[in-house]
XYZ file of C-alpha atoms in Angstrom:
687
model
C 19.691 24.184 11.002
C 17.461 21.354 12.648
C 15.634 19.123 11.874
C 12.439 19.755 12.342
C 13.003 23.833 10.307
C 9.753 24.332 8.537
C 10.245 23.242 4.621
C 9.718 26.854 3.559
C 12.771 28.117 6.043
C 14.677 25.987 2.732
C 16.200 28.923 0.146
C 13.250 29.012 -2.637
C 10.465 27.009 -0.814
C 7.924 29.754 -0.386
C 4.521 29.438 1.280
C 2.891 28.043 -2.172
C 4.904 25.704 -2.574
C 5.605 24.323 1.132
C 1.312 23.971 1.026
C 1.870 21.387 -2.034
C 4.597 19.639 -0.002
C 2.375 19.035 3.171
C 0.052 17.429 0.493
C 2.662 14.495 0.317
C 3.379 15.027 3.868
C 6.496 17.003 3.793
C 6.630 19.460 7.040
C 9.813 19.622 8.136
C 13.812 19.478 6.046
C 14.139 16.303 7.635
C 10.917 14.938 5.887
C 12.062 16.023 3.062
C 15.502 14.535 3.343
C 13.557 11.367 3.901
C 11.077 11.969 0.992
C 13.343 9.731 -1.238
C 12.888 8.913 -4.774
C 11.358 6.246 -6.022
C 13.001 5.201 -8.927
C 15.724 6.566 -11.043
C 15.304 7.452 -14.977
C 18.483 7.077 -17.559
C 17.786 8.655 -20.409
C 19.058 7.114 -23.230
C 19.936 8.732 -26.502
C 17.417 8.336 -29.120
C 16.979 5.264 -31.289
C 15.117 4.770 -34.535
C 12.041 4.285 -34.519
C 12.550 0.472 -36.726
C 15.010 0.121 -33.091
C 12.101 0.617 -30.813
C 10.659 -2.163 -28.051
C 7.500 -2.529 -27.260
C 6.948 -2.385 -23.489
C 10.100 -0.150 -22.777
C 10.103 3.775 -22.518
C 12.298 4.980 -25.544
C 13.038 8.361 -27.228
C 12.160 8.945 -31.124
C 13.299 11.848 -33.717
C 12.148 12.281 -36.079
C 9.296 15.095 -38.341
C 5.509 15.806 -37.904
C 3.844 14.289 -41.255
C 0.789 16.547 -41.387
C -1.523 18.589 -39.222
C -2.425 16.160 -35.760
C -5.994 15.371 -35.910
C -8.555 16.489 -32.521
C -11.452 14.233 -32.193
C -13.618 14.501 -29.110
C -15.165 11.461 -27.610
C -17.354 12.234 -24.874
C -15.591 14.782 -22.219
C -12.380 13.804 -24.016
C -10.415 14.968 -26.475
C -7.459 12.572 -27.819
C -4.979 14.467 -30.739
C -3.115 12.177 -32.803
C -0.205 13.019 -34.927
C 2.411 10.998 -37.143
C 6.194 11.012 -36.718
C 8.560 10.060 -39.369
C 12.174 9.448 -39.064
C 14.909 9.738 -41.889
C 14.221 6.024 -42.311
C 10.390 6.217 -43.329
C 9.441 4.544 -40.618
C 6.926 6.445 -38.295
C 5.075 6.036 -35.000
C 1.733 7.722 -34.007
C 1.934 9.903 -30.937
C -1.531 10.207 -28.834
C -2.300 12.932 -26.248
C -5.063 12.862 -23.930
C -6.560 16.654 -23.205
C -4.434 18.673 -24.527
C -5.833 19.880 -28.167
C -3.458 23.170 -28.271
C -0.546 20.456 -29.075
C -2.652 21.410 -32.741
C -0.971 24.565 -33.110
C 2.832 23.523 -31.725
C 2.964 20.476 -33.773
C 3.924 21.827 -36.920
C 4.196 19.524 -40.072
C 7.496 18.931 -41.558
C 8.671 20.550 -37.907
C 11.534 18.377 -35.762
C 10.291 17.094 -32.621
C 12.389 14.678 -29.491
C 9.706 12.331 -27.652
C 10.063 9.925 -25.046
C 7.370 7.951 -24.232
C 6.295 4.008 -23.177
C 5.981 2.430 -26.532
C 3.016 0.489 -27.626
C 2.422 -1.768 -30.511
C -0.880 -3.312 -31.546
C -0.191 -5.120 -34.653
C 2.134 -4.260 -36.728
C 1.514 -0.316 -35.396
C 3.219 1.369 -33.167
C 2.680 3.738 -30.826
C 3.115 6.154 -27.719
C 0.396 7.916 -25.159
C 1.153 11.094 -23.540
C 4.643 10.901 -24.210
C 6.858 14.434 -23.750
C 8.124 16.440 -26.130
C 11.894 18.028 -25.680
C 14.843 19.817 -27.773
C 17.015 18.330 -29.524
C 19.918 20.070 -26.933
C 17.657 19.253 -23.784
C 17.654 16.127 -23.407
C 21.443 15.293 -24.541
C 21.707 17.501 -21.373
C 19.851 14.902 -19.758
C 21.298 12.087 -21.351
C 23.439 9.137 -19.460
C 22.263 10.286 -16.063
C 20.222 8.653 -13.325
C 18.433 10.992 -12.096
C 15.694 10.931 -9.446
C 12.157 10.414 -9.985
C 9.955 11.234 -6.939
C 6.384 10.931 -5.712
C 4.443 14.372 -6.632
C 1.559 15.718 -6.198
C -0.832 17.990 -8.372
C 1.285 21.612 -9.165
C 4.889 20.280 -7.879
C 7.261 18.854 -10.031
C 10.197 16.757 -10.059
C 12.928 19.843 -10.348
C 11.163 21.534 -7.589
C 11.583 18.809 -4.813
C 15.219 18.004 -7.354
C 16.480 21.503 -5.748
C 14.829 21.834 -2.316
C 16.472 18.478 -1.775
C 19.638 19.815 -2.824
C 18.910 22.875 -0.668
C 17.858 20.800 2.612
C 21.452 18.671 2.412
C 23.489 21.981 2.452
C 22.188 21.963 6.526
C 22.655 18.631 7.139
C 25.149 17.868 9.635
C 28.138 15.435 8.637
C 28.185 13.804 12.213
C 24.649 12.485 12.023
C 24.450 9.399 13.261
C 21.873 6.625 14.109
C 23.378 3.485 14.046
C 24.632 2.139 17.265
C 29.173 2.299 16.955
C 28.955 -1.687 17.869
C 26.501 -2.393 15.129
C 28.690 -0.062 12.481
C 32.180 -1.823 13.248
C 30.372 -5.401 12.469
C 28.976 -3.886 9.580
C 30.726 -1.775 7.643
C 28.419 0.776 5.330
C 28.395 4.531 4.278
C 27.890 6.644 6.940
C 23.965 7.844 7.574
C 25.058 11.276 5.579
C 26.866 9.523 2.761
C 24.051 7.453 2.049
C 20.959 9.910 1.999
C 23.180 12.191 -0.321
C 23.818 9.546 -2.286
C 20.510 8.745 -2.589
C 19.487 11.796 -3.829
C 22.108 12.875 -6.185
C 24.110 9.241 -7.177
C 27.086 9.096 -9.283
C 26.121 5.989 -10.404
C 23.573 2.764 -10.124
C 26.223 0.949 -8.122
C 26.777 3.809 -5.098
C 22.983 4.455 -5.059
C 22.400 0.428 -4.735
C 24.852 0.947 -1.673
C 23.628 3.472 -0.412
C 20.329 2.247 -0.341
C 21.025 -0.841 0.918
C 22.340 1.526 4.107
C 18.866 3.034 4.630
C 17.183 -0.020 4.062
C 19.379 -1.757 7.051
C 18.795 1.324 8.967
C 15.119 0.478 8.965
C 15.243 -2.682 9.406
C 16.843 -2.255 12.490
C 14.686 0.317 13.945
C 11.865 -1.733 13.377
C 12.829 -4.810 14.164
C 14.777 -3.602 17.690
C 11.384 -2.159 18.806
C 9.103 -5.687 17.758
C 12.105 -7.017 20.769
C 11.090 -4.518 23.129
C 7.099 -4.957 22.448
C 7.758 -8.682 22.867
C 9.639 -8.124 26.279
C 6.881 -6.374 27.724
C 3.996 -8.455 26.048
C 5.630 -11.662 27.820
C 5.283 -9.895 31.501
C 1.634 -8.402 31.138
C -0.996 -10.525 33.210
C -4.540 -11.641 31.719
C -6.623 -8.932 33.839
C -10.005 -10.343 32.088
C -9.646 -14.015 32.073
C -12.672 -15.411 29.590
C -14.575 -18.319 29.161
C -16.707 -19.557 25.712
C -20.559 -19.083 26.849
C -23.681 -20.950 25.067
C -23.837 -17.833 23.212
C -20.211 -18.858 21.064
C -21.644 -22.049 20.253
C -25.108 -21.175 19.812
C -23.854 -18.218 17.559
C -22.102 -21.056 15.365
C -24.562 -23.609 15.186
C -26.846 -20.825 13.472
C -24.134 -20.067 10.542
C -25.311 -20.936 7.057
C -21.500 -22.776 6.645
C -19.176 -24.519 8.814
C -15.532 -23.699 10.697
C -12.709 -25.100 8.663
C -10.498 -27.545 10.548
C -7.994 -24.762 10.116
C -10.703 -22.404 11.859
C -11.515 -24.415 14.626
C -7.792 -24.832 15.770
C -7.408 -21.432 15.891
C -10.702 -20.728 17.813
C -9.079 -23.264 19.846
C -6.294 -21.421 20.424
C -8.131 -17.949 20.386
C -10.047 -19.998 23.766
C -6.806 -21.137 25.490
C -5.497 -17.522 25.448
C -7.947 -15.198 26.921
C -8.184 -18.221 29.371
C -4.724 -18.167 30.514
C -2.613 -16.606 33.256
C -1.251 -13.902 30.359
C -2.478 -11.550 28.529
C -3.256 -13.175 24.749
C -0.838 -11.148 22.014
C -1.324 -13.147 19.104
C -1.386 -13.133 15.433
C -4.386 -14.735 12.907
C -1.971 -14.735 9.482
C -4.161 -16.182 6.817
C -5.024 -15.947 3.439
C -7.534 -13.637 1.483
C -10.994 -14.737 1.514
C -9.489 -17.875 4.492
C -12.381 -16.557 7.131
C -10.647 -14.135 10.175
C -12.737 -12.071 10.010
C -15.582 -15.157 11.444
C -12.844 -15.829 14.180
C -12.602 -12.167 15.557
C -16.244 -11.665 15.266
C -16.307 -14.742 17.851
C -13.755 -13.642 20.102
C -15.251 -10.419 20.659
C -18.754 -12.510 21.281
C -16.858 -13.942 23.723
C -15.197 -10.985 25.220
C -19.264 -9.544 25.327
C -20.288 -13.134 26.607
C -18.522 -12.725 29.878
C -19.550 -9.158 30.804
C -16.381 -6.960 28.461
C -16.041 -4.545 26.111
C -13.874 -5.100 22.696
C -12.670 -3.378 20.318
C -12.380 -3.899 16.172
C -9.717 -0.996 14.361
C -10.021 -1.057 10.902
C -7.729 0.832 8.586
C -10.043 2.962 6.692
C -12.959 4.384 7.608
C -14.443 2.000 4.366
C -13.720 -0.508 6.336
C -15.318 0.545 9.305
C -18.303 1.024 8.298
C -18.503 -2.323 6.526
C -17.537 -4.267 10.197
C -19.967 -2.657 11.605
C -23.032 -2.582 9.530
C -22.123 -6.674 8.834
C -21.948 -7.506 12.573
C -24.802 -5.508 13.334
C -26.303 -7.729 10.241
C -25.641 -10.828 12.739
C -27.544 -9.019 15.316
C -30.753 -8.268 14.142
C -30.162 -12.142 12.181
C -28.860 -13.739 15.113
C -29.510 -12.022 18.057
C -26.396 -12.227 19.457
C -24.781 -10.351 22.588
C -23.576 -7.108 21.116
C -24.557 -3.818 21.914
C -21.946 -2.552 18.338
C -21.336 1.610 17.673
C -18.719 2.900 14.947
C -16.266 5.772 16.211
C -14.776 7.224 13.225
C -13.196 10.376 12.446
C -14.997 11.718 10.372
C -18.123 11.699 11.804
C -19.539 14.636 13.022
C -19.094 16.532 16.562
C -22.498 14.794 17.923
C -22.114 11.719 16.672
C -19.347 11.248 18.272
C -20.406 12.827 21.690
C -23.029 9.806 21.778
C -20.777 6.890 21.211
C -18.556 8.587 23.648
C -21.624 8.590 26.106
C -22.476 4.504 25.037
C -18.873 3.365 25.725
C -18.314 5.029 28.825
C -21.486 3.921 30.286
C -21.232 0.133 28.889
C -24.258 0.475 26.694
C -21.702 -0.501 23.510
C -19.979 -3.466 24.119
C -18.405 -3.859 20.265
C -17.220 -0.691 19.107
C -15.599 -0.450 15.689
C -13.787 1.704 14.229
C -10.493 3.418 13.148
C -7.704 4.517 15.192
C -10.184 6.892 16.549
C -10.656 4.016 19.007
C -7.640 5.336 21.048
C -8.168 8.732 21.141
C -7.993 11.073 24.689
C -11.973 11.610 24.648
C -12.367 7.960 24.673
C -13.353 6.682 28.219
C -13.955 2.705 28.179
C -16.165 0.874 31.599
C -14.196 -2.654 30.653
C -11.931 -2.601 27.350
C -10.897 -6.421 27.282
C -9.998 -6.997 23.910
C -8.697 -5.087 20.543
C -9.136 -6.887 17.214
C -6.959 -4.575 14.832
C -4.651 -5.408 11.391
C -1.483 -5.526 10.103
C -1.259 -1.818 9.682
C -2.032 -0.854 13.101
C 0.228 -3.094 15.121
C -0.558 -2.473 18.792
C 2.410 -1.199 20.181
C 3.827 -0.424 23.430
C 2.287 3.510 23.432
C -0.463 2.362 22.264
C -1.028 -0.492 24.939
C -0.080 2.991 27.614
C -2.806 4.633 26.563
C -5.205 2.416 26.862
C -3.361 1.197 30.223
C -4.274 4.717 31.097
C -7.740 4.209 30.576
C -8.235 1.598 33.342
C -7.064 -1.499 31.094
C -4.601 -4.192 29.792
C -6.586 -5.808 27.134
C -5.569 -8.950 24.943
C -4.403 -8.248 21.256
C -5.374 -10.079 18.527
C -3.927 -8.968 14.793
C -5.010 -9.910 11.983
C -2.984 -10.538 8.851
C -3.741 -11.206 4.951
C 0.049 -10.684 4.120
C 1.528 -13.908 3.021
C 4.979 -14.054 4.612
C 6.822 -16.831 4.058
C 7.759 -19.046 7.344
C 11.587 -17.597 7.412
C 10.631 -14.339 7.647
C 7.325 -14.527 9.274
C 10.171 -15.760 12.276
C 11.488 -12.279 12.473
C 8.349 -10.129 11.565
C 5.909 -11.497 13.641
C 8.731 -11.981 16.609
C 6.730 -10.459 19.151
C 3.112 -12.709 18.629
C 1.979 -15.874 18.965
C 1.638 -17.342 15.168
C -1.558 -19.130 14.342
C -2.411 -19.360 10.597
C -5.664 -20.486 8.311
C -4.390 -22.376 5.748
C -7.270 -23.288 3.687
C -9.954 -21.514 1.877
C -13.843 -22.696 2.164
C -14.879 -25.521 0.068
C -16.860 -23.027 -1.641
C -15.153 -21.695 -3.287
C -15.277 -21.130 -6.988
C -10.806 -20.444 -8.161
C -10.406 -17.314 -9.654
C -9.688 -17.623 -13.562
C -6.201 -15.333 -14.115
C -4.680 -14.552 -17.440
C -1.361 -12.340 -17.881
C -1.330 -10.173 -20.808
C 0.343 -7.346 -22.476
C -1.089 -3.651 -23.614
C -2.723 -4.500 -26.645
C -5.456 -6.842 -24.959
C -6.912 -3.551 -23.438
C -10.001 -3.400 -26.051
C -10.603 -6.861 -25.529
C -11.008 -6.611 -21.532
C -13.123 -3.622 -22.081
C -15.818 -5.488 -24.257
C -15.243 -8.615 -21.124
C -15.685 -6.095 -18.432
C -18.915 -4.457 -20.648
C -19.841 -8.473 -21.446
C -19.512 -8.761 -17.038
C -21.520 -5.591 -16.169
C -24.400 -6.806 -19.020
C -24.793 -9.786 -17.188
C -25.755 -7.389 -13.738
C -21.808 -8.081 -12.516
C -19.414 -4.939 -11.139
C -15.741 -4.919 -11.882
C -12.610 -2.975 -10.361
C -9.636 -1.420 -12.343
C -6.608 -1.026 -10.566
C -4.084 2.087 -11.267
C -0.886 2.816 -9.907
C -0.903 6.375 -9.906
C -3.268 8.941 -8.647
C -3.403 12.178 -11.224
C -1.056 12.691 -14.334
C 2.575 13.359 -14.307
C 2.770 11.640 -11.328
C 5.005 8.830 -13.969
C 4.720 9.204 -17.966
C 4.629 4.988 -17.910
C 2.455 4.557 -15.583
C -1.675 5.148 -15.965
C -3.474 7.258 -13.771
C -6.852 6.767 -11.522
C -8.663 10.528 -13.321
C -6.968 9.974 -16.543
C -7.829 6.308 -16.978
C -11.424 6.463 -15.523
C -12.398 9.059 -18.549
C -10.790 7.099 -20.251
C -13.508 3.959 -19.701
C -16.234 6.446 -19.921
C -15.359 7.282 -23.515
C -14.881 3.175 -24.499
C -17.366 1.664 -22.031
C -21.035 1.492 -22.915
C -23.210 5.192 -21.537
C -24.958 3.000 -19.729
C -22.235 1.497 -17.436
C -21.558 3.785 -14.776
C -17.270 4.232 -13.877
C -16.197 6.387 -10.714
C -13.308 6.425 -9.155
C -11.834 6.540 -6.179
C -8.214 7.210 -4.311
C -6.181 7.488 -1.063
C -6.187 11.251 -1.902
C -9.895 11.822 -1.670
C -11.747 12.923 1.490
C -12.976 10.141 3.852
C -16.700 11.200 3.693
C -16.259 10.693 -0.609
C -14.566 7.994 0.077
C -16.805 6.231 1.998
C -19.550 7.356 -0.301
C -17.902 5.941 -3.442
C -17.758 3.019 -1.674
C -21.204 2.147 -0.769
C -22.245 3.588 -4.088
C -19.899 0.620 -5.080
C -21.556 -1.453 -3.157
C -25.331 -0.657 -3.613
C -24.342 -1.714 -7.649
C -24.874 1.739 -8.117
C -20.810 2.340 -9.812
C -20.498 -0.995 -12.159
C -17.026 0.092 -12.535
C -14.611 1.551 -9.939
C -11.393 2.907 -11.397
C -9.138 2.633 -8.328
C -5.534 3.038 -6.685
C -4.348 0.249 -3.924
C -6.791 1.689 -1.685
C -9.545 -0.951 -2.003
C -6.373 -4.002 -1.491
C -7.567 -4.296 2.509
C -10.777 -6.517 3.180
C -13.421 -4.428 1.063
C -16.062 -6.881 0.699
C -18.392 -6.561 -2.361
C -19.573 -10.223 -3.246
C -20.715 -8.628 -6.803
C -17.794 -8.072 -8.308
C -16.463 -10.231 -10.343
C -13.579 -8.237 -12.332
C -9.943 -7.398 -11.242
C -8.095 -5.521 -14.173
C -4.789 -4.286 -12.969
C -3.029 -1.633 -15.129
C 1.043 -1.982 -14.901
C 1.245 -5.089 -12.606
C 4.990 -5.449 -13.727
C 5.098 -2.649 -11.151
C 3.516 -4.041 -8.652
C 5.161 -7.256 -5.942
C 2.846 -10.197 -6.442
C 1.887 -10.378 -2.822
C 0.564 -7.290 -3.097
C -1.028 -8.546 -6.632
C -2.367 -11.392 -4.513
C -4.344 -9.020 -2.172
C -5.422 -7.298 -4.964
C -6.969 -10.269 -6.670
C -8.816 -11.199 -3.284
C -11.564 -8.552 -3.356
C -12.938 -10.696 -6.258
C -14.364 -14.025 -5.686
C -16.164 -13.657 -2.838
C -19.706 -14.444 -3.871
C -21.139 -17.197 -6.422
C -19.911 -16.477 -9.166
C -16.826 -17.131 -11.740
C -14.645 -14.187 -10.975
C -11.358 -13.276 -12.821
C -7.927 -11.218 -13.118
C -6.594 -9.156 -15.695
C -2.563 -8.265 -15.171
C -1.996 -5.779 -17.461
C 1.696 -5.313 -17.624
C 3.696 -3.300 -19.863
C 6.678 -4.778 -19.996
C 7.042 -8.303 -22.034
C 10.402 -8.616 -20.910
C 11.637 -12.844 -19.357
C 11.639 -11.735 -16.022
C 8.593 -10.352 -15.787
C 6.546 -12.802 -17.129
C 8.130 -15.467 -15.069
C 6.822 -13.268 -11.994
C 3.425 -12.760 -13.685
C 2.682 -16.324 -14.765
C 3.209 -17.441 -11.307
C -0.169 -15.539 -9.758
C -1.265 -16.651 -13.461
C -1.197 -20.613 -12.325
C -2.025 -20.383 -8.443
C -4.886 -18.738 -6.075
C -2.488 -19.627 -3.323
C -0.894 -16.752 -0.765
C 1.574 -18.490 0.793
C 3.271 -20.312 -2.479
C 2.583 -17.192 -4.235
C 4.661 -15.223 -1.558
C 7.655 -17.817 -1.426
C 7.890 -17.814 -5.047
C 8.695 -14.538 -5.692
C 11.551 -14.877 -2.416
C 12.820 -16.715 -5.123
C 12.681 -14.910 -7.922
C 13.281 -11.175 -6.793
C 16.788 -9.857 -6.035
C 18.383 -7.070 -5.048
C 18.012 -5.439 -7.864
C 14.712 -5.274 -8.681
C 14.150 -2.406 -5.843
C 11.555 -0.271 -7.722
C 8.512 -2.091 -7.846
C 5.570 0.142 -6.430
C 6.513 -0.770 -2.205
C 4.414 -3.466 -0.519
C 1.481 -2.780 1.647
C 0.070 -3.309 5.056
C 2.461 -3.484 8.061
C 5.362 -3.891 5.673
C 5.310 -0.972 3.817
C 8.822 0.344 4.978
C 10.073 3.517 3.351
C 13.056 2.253 1.707
C 12.632 -1.400 2.438
C 10.831 -4.728 1.077
C 10.888 -7.555 3.199
C 11.121 -10.195 0.111
C 13.779 -7.991 -1.889
C 15.416 -7.513 0.919
C 15.613 -10.228 2.653
C 19.358 -11.140 3.443
C 19.281 -7.116 4.718
C 15.876 -8.384 7.455
C 18.474 -11.610 8.544
C 21.292 -9.401 9.445
C 19.179 -6.511 10.770
C 17.806 -9.091 12.782
C 21.021 -10.281 14.100
C 22.452 -6.793 14.940
C 19.224 -6.041 16.803
C 20.246 -9.481 18.863
C 23.918 -8.410 19.292
C 22.335 -5.039 20.116
C 19.956 -6.177 22.815
C 23.204 -9.256 24.256
C 25.495 -6.172 24.987
C 23.290 -3.547 26.452
C 19.496 -5.374 26.945
C 18.055 -1.830 28.523
C 19.534 0.390 25.510
C 21.012 3.108 28.161
C 24.332 2.815 27.319
C 25.658 6.282 25.217
C 25.831 4.331 22.159
C 22.202 3.352 22.100
C 20.970 6.186 23.612
C 21.169 8.244 20.329
C 19.334 6.326 18.140
C 16.805 5.730 21.074
C 16.393 10.229 21.449
C 16.243 10.846 18.097
C 13.702 8.729 17.696
C 11.819 9.971 20.529
C 11.441 13.056 19.046
C 10.904 12.337 15.324
C 8.473 9.972 13.639
C 10.118 9.675 9.931
C 10.660 6.212 9.877
C 6.721 5.280 9.087
C 6.423 1.555 9.941
C 6.389 2.086 14.257
C 6.730 4.407 16.335
C 10.047 4.690 17.804
C 8.746 6.675 20.893
C 7.312 3.460 22.209
C 11.151 2.866 23.199
């Protein structure tokens, strides 16, 4: 069976299931096989209620003592039941929007429940635990069971069965790494590793398989990076630019001076754009360090020299925000921009009008999403592209623009605080500028790391801030119920907050699965103060600027990397008011608390990244993936720093022995990635 065979050709996958798979971007056999488990579950033996430990997912067996109590709080149904074991100890079980359980849980009946144990004072409880028969549970006990990212209607069991079917057709000879690399770095074959990731016999086998696939992922990414670098080094500057009075005047009019670090980077940008070769530079700076204003200066210099500039954002929400901010500058300072917005959700008529302004040169600044490099867009003189770390400008994108008659300067913005040792490897194709100081007028964010018992106080604090006219974010790891039993989800959490906060507080939610128009509407309402509390996934972490938001509360903080938590924290503290960040952890282990205390004691992203790198080890692989440019499918640049270094050395070795990648050994890798886009970090059709 070919990798490109539609997923509905697999036995047991009908049109309905195929449509559900499509919602998680699984369309072919290859997509399914590369839909790796997000973590693994071990079903440990049930324990007595006395032996349960808050912060852990555990199973308890006992007897329901009385008819469950059901109450309604606005739109939320809350069912409470008490389970007592043979020792006479009891634990409360709470279920949201499941009133039918009142008929299922019979007083005097024996049941087994598994869920996250929590404690308030001496009172232990579980929320939304799963119920099993004794036999069902014992059958799972002691095994390492994969848990997949799901969507509503798609079960873990369905994914497992479908993957098992797909693997039967996976040829044993499949291998993408060149033999010269496999000889130096002994590891499982590609097929062995893929199988062991889905169906490991032991934790050790799973880790060995994972390391093999992480190596493949890093190796592929770094190989393309090196080819990008070679191409960039040969690109002439077709658009030499020189500073004009426009940027000088704009800087004089701004209500704040540039920091020393910003001035240094601005000098580097001016020098690059006037040099014999096209600029290919990255600005690396902490959240709130002032990267955007430098991008605006570079784009203004471009416009003042008679050329067009483009600013490409990762989301429509951010593109609209940039457009409104820069339009405000035009109105306030009279600068020489004629901006136009171009995004995927615009109507056909709006797009046609934008295309016409771009082609004629009437627009000299184009702000948008990836729609900026669509085939229908024709530029009159595109000389500078400002992009962000999620949209690295690869060879294929350069070729797309070159075909439109230009080889522009490229400026990449990154708020990912990466230690220098890793940055040298990961940014190998770019010149790097670092903004290593924050504007002097910023109030440091006040942080606290707490357990789940602190929630009532946190809700009170949020209500108090809202009453004072401020706004708040609440971050949950998951979108909807069923994705994980030990993590909060956005949809249910929104209902919970509406029930506990005063009725006057407007609560809404936002997540990546929503339509772009709905996401834009929610963010516009939040920016306009029509929404007081926004419950969201990490979709809000990149660049969103709402100065009135002063509280960031992160649920299941232990499940995120520190760099990502720091990015999330950067959404507050952007205005004149004191801001606060509350990290709620469901785990109180020494390792977890040690990691989170780094955030508690520092607001310096580079320091946090360095400390995180020291603390995290190869066993710490089940946190939610780092986001941004380095959101690999499996690998994590911090946890897997040693594998990253090995992969970097392997790329160097291959390019010494086969610099043009023309040997048969290399062609297998190149040809595979010309046909696939399975690795989400980079498109191998660029080689």
